[in-house]
Short mmCIF file of C-alpha atoms in Angstrom, two decimals:
data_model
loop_
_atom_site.label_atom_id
_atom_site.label_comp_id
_atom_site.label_asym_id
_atom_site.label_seq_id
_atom_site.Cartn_x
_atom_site.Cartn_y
_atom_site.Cartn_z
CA UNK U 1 -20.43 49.91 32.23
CA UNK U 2 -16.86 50.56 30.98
CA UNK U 3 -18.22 52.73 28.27
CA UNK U 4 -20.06 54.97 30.29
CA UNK U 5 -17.10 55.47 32.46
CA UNK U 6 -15.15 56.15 29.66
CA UNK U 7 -17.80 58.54 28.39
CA UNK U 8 -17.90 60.24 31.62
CA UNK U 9 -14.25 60.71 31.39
CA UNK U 10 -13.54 61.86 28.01
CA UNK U 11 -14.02 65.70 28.66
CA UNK U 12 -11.20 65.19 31.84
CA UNK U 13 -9.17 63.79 29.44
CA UNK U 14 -9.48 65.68 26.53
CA UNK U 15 -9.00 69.01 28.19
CA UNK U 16 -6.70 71.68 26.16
CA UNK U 17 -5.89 68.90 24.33
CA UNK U 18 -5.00 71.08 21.15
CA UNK U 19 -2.09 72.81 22.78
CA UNK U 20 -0.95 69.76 24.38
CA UNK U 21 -0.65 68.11 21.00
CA UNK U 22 1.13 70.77 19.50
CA UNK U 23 3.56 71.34 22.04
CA UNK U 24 4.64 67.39 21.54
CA UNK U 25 4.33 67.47 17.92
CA UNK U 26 6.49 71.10 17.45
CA UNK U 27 9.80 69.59 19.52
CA UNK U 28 12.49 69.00 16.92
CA UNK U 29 13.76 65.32 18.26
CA UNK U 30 10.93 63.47 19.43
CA UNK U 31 11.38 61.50 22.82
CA UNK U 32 12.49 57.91 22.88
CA UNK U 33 10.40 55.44 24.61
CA UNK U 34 12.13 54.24 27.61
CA UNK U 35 13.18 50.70 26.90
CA UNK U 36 11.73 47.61 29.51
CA UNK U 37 13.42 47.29 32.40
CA UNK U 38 14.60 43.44 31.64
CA UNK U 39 16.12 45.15 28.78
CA UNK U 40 18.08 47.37 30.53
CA UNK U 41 19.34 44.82 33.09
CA UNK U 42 20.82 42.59 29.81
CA UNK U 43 22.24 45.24 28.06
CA UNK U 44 24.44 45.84 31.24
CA UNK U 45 25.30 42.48 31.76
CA UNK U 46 26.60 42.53 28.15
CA UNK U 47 28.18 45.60 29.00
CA UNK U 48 30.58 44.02 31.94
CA UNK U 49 31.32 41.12 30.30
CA UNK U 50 32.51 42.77 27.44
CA UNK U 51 33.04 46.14 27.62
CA UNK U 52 33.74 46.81 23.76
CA UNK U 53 30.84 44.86 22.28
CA UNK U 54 29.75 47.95 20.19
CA UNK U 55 33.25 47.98 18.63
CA UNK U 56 34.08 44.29 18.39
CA UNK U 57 30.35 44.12 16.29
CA UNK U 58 31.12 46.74 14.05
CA UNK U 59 34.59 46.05 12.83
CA UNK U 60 35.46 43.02 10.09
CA UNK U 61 36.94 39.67 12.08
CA UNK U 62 39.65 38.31 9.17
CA UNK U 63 39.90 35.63 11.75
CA UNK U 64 36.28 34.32 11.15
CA UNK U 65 36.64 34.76 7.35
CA UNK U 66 39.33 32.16 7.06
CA UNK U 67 37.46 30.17 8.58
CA UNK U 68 35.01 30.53 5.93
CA UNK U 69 37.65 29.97 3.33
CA UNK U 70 38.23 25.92 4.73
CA UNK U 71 35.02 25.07 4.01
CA UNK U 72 34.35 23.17 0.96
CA UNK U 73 31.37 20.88 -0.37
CA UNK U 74 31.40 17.25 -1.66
CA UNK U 75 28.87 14.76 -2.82
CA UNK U 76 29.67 10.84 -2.67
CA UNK U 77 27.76 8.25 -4.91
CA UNK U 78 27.64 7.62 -8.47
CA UNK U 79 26.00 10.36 -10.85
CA UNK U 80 22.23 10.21 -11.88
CA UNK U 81 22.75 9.39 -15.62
CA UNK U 82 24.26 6.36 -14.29
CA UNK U 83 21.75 4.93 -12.26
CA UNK U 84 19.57 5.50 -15.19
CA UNK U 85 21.78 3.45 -17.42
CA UNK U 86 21.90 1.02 -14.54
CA UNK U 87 18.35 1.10 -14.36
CA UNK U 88 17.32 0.35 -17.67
CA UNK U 89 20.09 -2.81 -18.18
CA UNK U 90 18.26 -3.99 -15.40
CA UNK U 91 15.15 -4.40 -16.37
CA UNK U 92 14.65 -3.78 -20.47
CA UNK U 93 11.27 -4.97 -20.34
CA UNK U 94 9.91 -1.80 -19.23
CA UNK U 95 11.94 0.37 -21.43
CA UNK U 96 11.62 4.49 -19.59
CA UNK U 97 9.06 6.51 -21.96
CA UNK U 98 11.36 8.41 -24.78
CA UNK U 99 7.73 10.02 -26.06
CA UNK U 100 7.21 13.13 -24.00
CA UNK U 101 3.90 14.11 -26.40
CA UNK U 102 0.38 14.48 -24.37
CA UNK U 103 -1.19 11.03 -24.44
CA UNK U 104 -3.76 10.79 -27.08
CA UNK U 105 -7.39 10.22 -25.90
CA UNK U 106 -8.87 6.50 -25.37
CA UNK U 107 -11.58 5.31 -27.64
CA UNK U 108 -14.27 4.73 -24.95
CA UNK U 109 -12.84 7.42 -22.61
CA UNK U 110 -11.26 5.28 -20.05
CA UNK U 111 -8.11 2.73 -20.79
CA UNK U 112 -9.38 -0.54 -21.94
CA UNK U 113 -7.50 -3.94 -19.60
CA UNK U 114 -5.73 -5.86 -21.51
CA UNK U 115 -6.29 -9.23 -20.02
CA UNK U 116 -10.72 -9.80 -18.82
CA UNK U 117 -11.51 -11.82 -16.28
CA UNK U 118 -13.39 -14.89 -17.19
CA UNK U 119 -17.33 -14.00 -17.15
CA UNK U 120 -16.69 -10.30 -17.61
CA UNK U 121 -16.69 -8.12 -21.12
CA UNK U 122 -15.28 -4.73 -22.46
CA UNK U 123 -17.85 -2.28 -23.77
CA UNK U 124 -15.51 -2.76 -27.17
CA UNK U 125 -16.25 -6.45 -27.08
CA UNK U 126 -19.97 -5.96 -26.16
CA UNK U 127 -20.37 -3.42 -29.12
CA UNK U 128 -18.59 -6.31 -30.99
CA UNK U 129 -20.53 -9.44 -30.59
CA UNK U 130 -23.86 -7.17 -30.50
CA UNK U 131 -23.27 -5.82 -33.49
CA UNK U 132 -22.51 -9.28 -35.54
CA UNK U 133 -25.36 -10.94 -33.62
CA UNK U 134 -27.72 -8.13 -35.00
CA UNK U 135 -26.06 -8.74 -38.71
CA UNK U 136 -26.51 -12.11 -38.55
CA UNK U 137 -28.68 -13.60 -35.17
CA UNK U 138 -28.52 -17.23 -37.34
CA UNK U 139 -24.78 -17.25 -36.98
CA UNK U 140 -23.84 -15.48 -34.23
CA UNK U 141 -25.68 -16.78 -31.26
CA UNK U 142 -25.78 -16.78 -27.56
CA UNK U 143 -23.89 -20.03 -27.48
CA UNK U 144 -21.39 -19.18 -29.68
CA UNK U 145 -20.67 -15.35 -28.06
CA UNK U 146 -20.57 -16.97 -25.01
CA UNK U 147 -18.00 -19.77 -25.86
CA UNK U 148 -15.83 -17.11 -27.36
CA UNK U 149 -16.14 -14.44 -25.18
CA UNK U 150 -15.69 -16.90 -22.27
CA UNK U 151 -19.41 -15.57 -20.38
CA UNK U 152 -22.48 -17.18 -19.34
CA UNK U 153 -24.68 -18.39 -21.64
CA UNK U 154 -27.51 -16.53 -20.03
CA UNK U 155 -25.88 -13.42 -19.51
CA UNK U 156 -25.08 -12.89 -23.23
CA UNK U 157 -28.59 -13.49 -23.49
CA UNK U 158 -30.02 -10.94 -21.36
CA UNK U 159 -27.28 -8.35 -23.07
CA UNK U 160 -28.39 -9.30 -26.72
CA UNK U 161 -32.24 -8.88 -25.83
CA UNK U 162 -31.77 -5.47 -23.65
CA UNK U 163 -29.07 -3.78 -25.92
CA UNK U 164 -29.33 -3.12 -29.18
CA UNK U 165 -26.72 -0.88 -31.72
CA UNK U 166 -28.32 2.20 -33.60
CA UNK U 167 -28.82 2.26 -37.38
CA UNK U 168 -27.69 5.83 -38.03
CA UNK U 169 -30.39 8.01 -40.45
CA UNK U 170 -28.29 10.57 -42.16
CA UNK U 171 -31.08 13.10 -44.24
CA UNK U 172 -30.06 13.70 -47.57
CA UNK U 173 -30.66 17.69 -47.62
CA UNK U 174 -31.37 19.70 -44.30
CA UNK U 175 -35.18 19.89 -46.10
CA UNK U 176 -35.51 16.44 -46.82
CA UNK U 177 -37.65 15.14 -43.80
CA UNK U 178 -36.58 13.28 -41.14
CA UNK U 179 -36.69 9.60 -41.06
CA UNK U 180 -36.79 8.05 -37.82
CA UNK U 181 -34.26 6.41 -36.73
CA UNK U 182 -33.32 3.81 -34.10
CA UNK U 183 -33.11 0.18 -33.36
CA UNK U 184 -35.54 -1.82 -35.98
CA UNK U 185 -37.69 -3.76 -33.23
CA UNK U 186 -38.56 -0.53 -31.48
CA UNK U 187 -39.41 1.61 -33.89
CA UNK U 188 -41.94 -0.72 -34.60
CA UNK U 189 -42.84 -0.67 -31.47
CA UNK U 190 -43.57 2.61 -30.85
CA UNK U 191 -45.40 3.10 -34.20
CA UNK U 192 -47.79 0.42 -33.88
CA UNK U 193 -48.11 1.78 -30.23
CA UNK U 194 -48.82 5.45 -31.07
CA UNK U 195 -51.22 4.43 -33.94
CA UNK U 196 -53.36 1.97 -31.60
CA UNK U 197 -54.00 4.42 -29.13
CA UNK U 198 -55.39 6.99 -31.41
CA UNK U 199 -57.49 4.86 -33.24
CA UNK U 200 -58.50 3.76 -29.72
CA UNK U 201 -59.71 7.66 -29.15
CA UNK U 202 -61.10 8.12 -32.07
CA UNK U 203 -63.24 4.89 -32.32
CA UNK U 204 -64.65 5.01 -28.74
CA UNK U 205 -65.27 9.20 -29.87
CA UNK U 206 -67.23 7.63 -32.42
CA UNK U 207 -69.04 4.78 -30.46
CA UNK U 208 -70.09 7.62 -28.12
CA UNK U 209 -70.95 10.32 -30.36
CA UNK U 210 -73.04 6.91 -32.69
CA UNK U 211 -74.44 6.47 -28.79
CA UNK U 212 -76.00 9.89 -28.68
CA UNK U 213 -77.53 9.99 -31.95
CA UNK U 214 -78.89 6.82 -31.13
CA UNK U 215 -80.52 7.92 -27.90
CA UNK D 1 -40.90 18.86 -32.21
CA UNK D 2 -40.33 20.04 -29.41
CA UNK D 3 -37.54 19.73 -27.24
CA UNK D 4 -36.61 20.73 -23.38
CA UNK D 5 -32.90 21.76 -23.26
CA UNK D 6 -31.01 19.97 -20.26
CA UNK D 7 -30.39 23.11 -18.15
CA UNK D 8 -26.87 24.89 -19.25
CA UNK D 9 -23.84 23.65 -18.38
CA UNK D 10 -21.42 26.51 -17.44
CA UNK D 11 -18.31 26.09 -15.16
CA UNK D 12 -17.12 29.63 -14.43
CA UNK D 13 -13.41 29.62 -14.20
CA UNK D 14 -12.46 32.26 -11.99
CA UNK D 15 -9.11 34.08 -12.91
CA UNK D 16 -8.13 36.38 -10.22
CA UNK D 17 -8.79 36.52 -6.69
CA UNK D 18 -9.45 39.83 -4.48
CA UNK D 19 -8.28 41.14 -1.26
CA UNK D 20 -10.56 42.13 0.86
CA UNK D 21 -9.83 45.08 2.40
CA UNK D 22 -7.22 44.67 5.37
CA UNK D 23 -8.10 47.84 7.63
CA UNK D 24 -10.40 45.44 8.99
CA UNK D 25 -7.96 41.95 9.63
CA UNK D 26 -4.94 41.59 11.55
CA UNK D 27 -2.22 41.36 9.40
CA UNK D 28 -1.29 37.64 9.55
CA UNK D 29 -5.21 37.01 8.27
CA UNK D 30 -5.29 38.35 4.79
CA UNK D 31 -8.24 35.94 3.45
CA UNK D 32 -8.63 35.36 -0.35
CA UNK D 33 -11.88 35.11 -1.55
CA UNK D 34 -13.59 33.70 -4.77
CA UNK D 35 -16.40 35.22 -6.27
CA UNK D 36 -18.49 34.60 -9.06
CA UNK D 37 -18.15 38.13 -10.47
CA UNK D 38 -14.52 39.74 -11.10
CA UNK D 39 -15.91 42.98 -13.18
CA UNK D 40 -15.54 43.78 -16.88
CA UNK D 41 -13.78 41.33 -18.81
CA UNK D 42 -12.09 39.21 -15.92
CA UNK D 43 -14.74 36.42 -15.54
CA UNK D 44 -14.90 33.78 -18.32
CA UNK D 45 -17.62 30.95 -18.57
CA UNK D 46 -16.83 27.42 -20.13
CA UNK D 47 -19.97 25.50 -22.05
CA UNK D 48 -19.10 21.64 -21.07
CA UNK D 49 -21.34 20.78 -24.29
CA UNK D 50 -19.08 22.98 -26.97
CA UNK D 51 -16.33 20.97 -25.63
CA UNK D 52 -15.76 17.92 -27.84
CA UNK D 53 -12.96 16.25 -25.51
CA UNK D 54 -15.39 15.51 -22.83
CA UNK D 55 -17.13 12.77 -24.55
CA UNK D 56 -21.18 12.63 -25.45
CA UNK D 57 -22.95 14.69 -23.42
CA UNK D 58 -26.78 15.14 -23.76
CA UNK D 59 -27.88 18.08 -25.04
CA UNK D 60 -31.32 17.95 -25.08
CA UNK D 61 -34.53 15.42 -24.49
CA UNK D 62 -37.77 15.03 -25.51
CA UNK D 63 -40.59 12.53 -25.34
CA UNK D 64 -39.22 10.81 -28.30
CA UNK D 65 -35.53 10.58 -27.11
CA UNK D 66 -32.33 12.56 -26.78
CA UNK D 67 -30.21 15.05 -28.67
CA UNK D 68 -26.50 14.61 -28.20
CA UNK D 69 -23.57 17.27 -28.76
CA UNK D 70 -22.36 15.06 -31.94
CA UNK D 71 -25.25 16.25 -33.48
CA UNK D 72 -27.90 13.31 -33.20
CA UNK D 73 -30.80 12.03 -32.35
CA UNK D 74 -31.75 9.31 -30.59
CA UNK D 75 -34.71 7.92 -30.26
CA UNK D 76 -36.19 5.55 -27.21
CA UNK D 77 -34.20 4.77 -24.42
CA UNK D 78 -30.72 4.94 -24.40
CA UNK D 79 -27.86 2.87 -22.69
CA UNK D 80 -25.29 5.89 -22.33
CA UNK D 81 -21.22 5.53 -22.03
CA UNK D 82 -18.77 8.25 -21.42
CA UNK D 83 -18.13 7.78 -25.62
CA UNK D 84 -20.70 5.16 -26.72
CA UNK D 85 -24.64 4.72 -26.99
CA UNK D 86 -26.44 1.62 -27.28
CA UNK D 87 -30.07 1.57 -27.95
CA UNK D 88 -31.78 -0.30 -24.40
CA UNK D 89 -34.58 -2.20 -24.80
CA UNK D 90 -36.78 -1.36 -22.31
CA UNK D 91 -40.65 -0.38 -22.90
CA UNK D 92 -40.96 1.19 -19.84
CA UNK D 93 -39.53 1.87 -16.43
CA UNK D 94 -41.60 -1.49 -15.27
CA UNK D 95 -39.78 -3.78 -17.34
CA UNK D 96 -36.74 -2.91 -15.48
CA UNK D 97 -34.89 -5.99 -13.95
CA UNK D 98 -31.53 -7.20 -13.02
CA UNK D 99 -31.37 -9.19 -16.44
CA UNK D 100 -31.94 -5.64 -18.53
CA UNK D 101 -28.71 -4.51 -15.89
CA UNK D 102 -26.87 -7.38 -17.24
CA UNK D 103 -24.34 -5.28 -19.14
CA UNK D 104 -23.41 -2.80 -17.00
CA UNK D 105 -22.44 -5.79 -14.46
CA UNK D 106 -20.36 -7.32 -16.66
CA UNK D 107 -18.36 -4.46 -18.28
CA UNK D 108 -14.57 -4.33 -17.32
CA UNK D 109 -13.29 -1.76 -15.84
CA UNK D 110 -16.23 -1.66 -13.56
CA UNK D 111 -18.47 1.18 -13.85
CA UNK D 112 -18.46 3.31 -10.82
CA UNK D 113 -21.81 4.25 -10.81
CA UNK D 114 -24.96 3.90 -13.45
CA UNK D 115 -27.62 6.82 -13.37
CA UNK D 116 -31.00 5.79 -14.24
CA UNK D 117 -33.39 8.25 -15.38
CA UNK D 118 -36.91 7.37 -15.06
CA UNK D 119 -39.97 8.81 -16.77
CA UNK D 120 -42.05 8.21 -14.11
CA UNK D 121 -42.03 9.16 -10.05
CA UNK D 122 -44.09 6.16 -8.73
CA UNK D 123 -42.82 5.25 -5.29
CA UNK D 124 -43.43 1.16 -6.52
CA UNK D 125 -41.42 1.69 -9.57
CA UNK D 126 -38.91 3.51 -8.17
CA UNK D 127 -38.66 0.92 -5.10
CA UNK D 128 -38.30 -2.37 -7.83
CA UNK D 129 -35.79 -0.41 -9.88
CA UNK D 130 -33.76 -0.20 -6.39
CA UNK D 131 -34.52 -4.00 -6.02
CA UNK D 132 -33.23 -4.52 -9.43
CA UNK D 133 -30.27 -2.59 -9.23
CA UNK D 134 -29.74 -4.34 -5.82
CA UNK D 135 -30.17 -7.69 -7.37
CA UNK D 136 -27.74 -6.87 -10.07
CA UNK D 137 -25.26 -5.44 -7.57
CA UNK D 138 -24.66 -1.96 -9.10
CA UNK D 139 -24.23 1.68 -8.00
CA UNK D 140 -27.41 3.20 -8.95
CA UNK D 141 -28.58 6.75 -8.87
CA UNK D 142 -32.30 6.81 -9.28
CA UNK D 143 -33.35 10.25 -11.25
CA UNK D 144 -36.11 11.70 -13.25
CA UNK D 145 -34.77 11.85 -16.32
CA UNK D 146 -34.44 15.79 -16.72
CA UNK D 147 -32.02 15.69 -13.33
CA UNK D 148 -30.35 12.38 -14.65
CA UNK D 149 -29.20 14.14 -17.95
CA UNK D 150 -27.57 16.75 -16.07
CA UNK D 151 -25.89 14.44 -13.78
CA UNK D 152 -24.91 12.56 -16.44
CA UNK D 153 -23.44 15.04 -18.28
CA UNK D 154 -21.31 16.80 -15.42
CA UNK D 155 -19.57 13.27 -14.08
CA UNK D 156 -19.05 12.38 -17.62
CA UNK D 157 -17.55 15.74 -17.98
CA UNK D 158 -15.70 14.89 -14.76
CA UNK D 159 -14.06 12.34 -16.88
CA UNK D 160 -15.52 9.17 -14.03
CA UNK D 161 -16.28 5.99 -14.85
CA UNK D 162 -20.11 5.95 -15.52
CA UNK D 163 -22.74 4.92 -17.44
CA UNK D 164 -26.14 6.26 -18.31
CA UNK D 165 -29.58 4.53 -18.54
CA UNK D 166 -32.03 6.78 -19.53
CA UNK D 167 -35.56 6.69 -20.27
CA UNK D 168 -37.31 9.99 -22.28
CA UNK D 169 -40.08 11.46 -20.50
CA UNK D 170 -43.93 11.05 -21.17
CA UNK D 171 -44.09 14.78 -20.62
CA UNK D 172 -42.02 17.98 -20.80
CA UNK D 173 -42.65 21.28 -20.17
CA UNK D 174 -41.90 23.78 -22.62
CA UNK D 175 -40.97 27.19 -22.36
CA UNK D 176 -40.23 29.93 -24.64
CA UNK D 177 -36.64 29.24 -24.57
CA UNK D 178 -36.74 25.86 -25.61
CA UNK D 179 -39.36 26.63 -28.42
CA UNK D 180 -37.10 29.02 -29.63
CA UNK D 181 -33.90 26.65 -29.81
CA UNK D 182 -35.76 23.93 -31.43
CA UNK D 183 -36.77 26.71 -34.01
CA UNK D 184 -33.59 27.59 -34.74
CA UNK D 185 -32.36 24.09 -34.77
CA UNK D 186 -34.46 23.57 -37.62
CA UNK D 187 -33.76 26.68 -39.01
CA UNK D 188 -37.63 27.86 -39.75
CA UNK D 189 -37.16 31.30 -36.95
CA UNK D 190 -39.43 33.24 -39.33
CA UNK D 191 -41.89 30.32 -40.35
CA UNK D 192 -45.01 30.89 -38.71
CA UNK D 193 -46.88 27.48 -38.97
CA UNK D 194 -45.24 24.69 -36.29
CA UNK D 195 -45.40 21.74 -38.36
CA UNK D 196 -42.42 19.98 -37.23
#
């Protein structure tokens, strides 16, 4: 609604509105905006009160700037190097760091504890015990890993049969072909189980093709 | 050989910010936005797997096991750690119980959260690897293996305390791409027989 009113309206208000511009543009001091009413009203009641305000504000008051000069600054307690000396008498079992180098990176990624809790292992421990376990399974059993390591019997278990360590396959040229690599038990797997299934094709290929000729 | 390669890994690190154009906004509103394009020469990319300070991060799999940015292979399924691997001894993701969980219960600091990739989908495999995981009172994330080595590899990158079980898929699909990078990798581009 408002815009067709507003529509309607525009050629009203735009009439000769050329010259009209102009004439406001072309005066040589442009008129001030009349200030809001409240403003007036406190500008005069500045103005009885103190009649040379404009005055007073623009000349220099030595009397405030002595002022000034009587104020000073001070600072109570002891210094910081101090309680840092303090500090460090105190307590010289946790010496403050002198290093300020970027901390070099963990061996596993994450900071290892230094005290486990009974029943629980570090990855570095884990890789230990599975390691001389897979050296030697006679010598390093479940029994002992778990008396030393302070587990359960049956946990250590469960860890050596489900985790193994790699044997690492290094080619001797980039031409030389690959040998596979991996954890002995499952290699074997996974060549017997390849082979059998294949052979299981091909022979039951066979016993039907041997069926046909038969027929 | 073939080989899928775990989608890339790029974090774009925006440099510079525009201003978007304040004829429009009150003045007190001047909004900053980020966008993934600054022009010529402003926007750089960062490859997580060129990056040697994150830790192992799996490059590629295949039906025979996983490539890692140290530059091996390894075959079967995998027991993954921020910097370790240990071979796991599972056959398949049936055999999966709270005993073959063991480890990643015990470990000290605790591991956050273990992502299990599994080749298969099955809804009953799937629900008695959740059981397991229950049983063994771990974090689990329960992935296909392609999503689980990108997972992986971004919280590891995310330096968190994590750990990977991952079994290589029965099947991947190829594309040119991938036959491509394993072709390179081998360095026979030109040869035309595949007998890898």
């Amino acid at each position: 609604m408002g815009a067709i009113v507003s529509r309607a309206l525009r050629p009203i208000k735009s009439f000769n509105i050329e010259n009209r511009a102009h004439r406001v543009i072309s005066k040589e001091k442009p008129q001030v905006a009349p200030s809001y009413p409240s403003t007036v009203q406190d500008l005069q009641r500045v103005q009885e009160a103190v009649p040379d305000i404009d005055k007073k504000l623009e000349s220099k008051d030595s009397h405030l700037d002595d002022r000034l000069k009587n104020v000073y600054v001070t600072s109570k307690g002891t210094p910081e190097d101090d309680i840092t000396r303090k500090k460090q008498d105190e307590n010289p079992n946790r010496p403050l760091p002198q290093d300020r180098n970027a901390l070099e990176d963990f061996d596993f990624g994450f900071k290892e504890p230094e005290r486990v809790p009974y029943g629980r292992t570090t990855l570095r421990q884990a890789i230990e015990y599975i390691t001389s376990h897979q050296m030697n399974p006679e010598e390093a059993t479940a029994a002992k890993i778990a008396y030393e390591y302070k587990l359960k019997e049956s946990d250590v278990e469960n860890i050596l049969k489900h985790f193994k360590t790699y044997e690492v396959y290094v080619p001797e040229t980039k031409d030389s072909k690959a040998v596979i690599a991996g954890p002995t038990k499952n290699r074997r797997k996974l060549m017997e189980q390849s082979v059998g299934k294949i052979e299981a094709k091909k022979d039951s290929n066979l016993d039907k093709q041997n069926e046909k000729s038969a027929s | 050989m073939l080989i899928q390669r775990v989608r890339p890994l790029f974090g774009a690190i925006l440099k510079s910010s525009f201003q978007v154009d304040s004829k429009y906004l009150s003045r007190s509103s001047i909004v900053y936005h980020k966008a993934a394009y600054e022009g010529d020469g402003k926007t750089t990319v960062r490859i997580i797997n060129q990056d040697p300070d994150l830790g192992l991060i799996i490059d590629s799999y295949g039906s025979f096991g996983f490539r890692l940015n140290n530059g091996l292979t390894v075959l079967g399924p995998m027991a993954i750690f921020p910097r370790t691997v240990l071979s796991w001894q599972i056959h398949s993701s049936d055999n999966i119980t709270a005993d073959s969980l063991t480890l990643f219960r015990l470990l000290e600091p605790k591991v956050d959260l273990v992502i299990i990739g599994l080749e298969t989908k099955d809804r009953k495999v799937l629900n008695s690897v959740f059981r397991a995981s229950r049983e063994a009172k771990l974090n689990v994330e329960i992935l296909a293996t392609e999503h689980a080595c990108a997972t992986f590899n971004f919280l590891n990158a995310e330096s968190r305390s994590i750990a990977g079980a991952l079994i290589p898929p029965l099947h991947i699909e190829v594309n040119e791409d991938d036959m491509l990078n394993s072709k390179l990798h081998y360095g026979n581009l030109y040869n035309r027989r595949d007998d890898l």
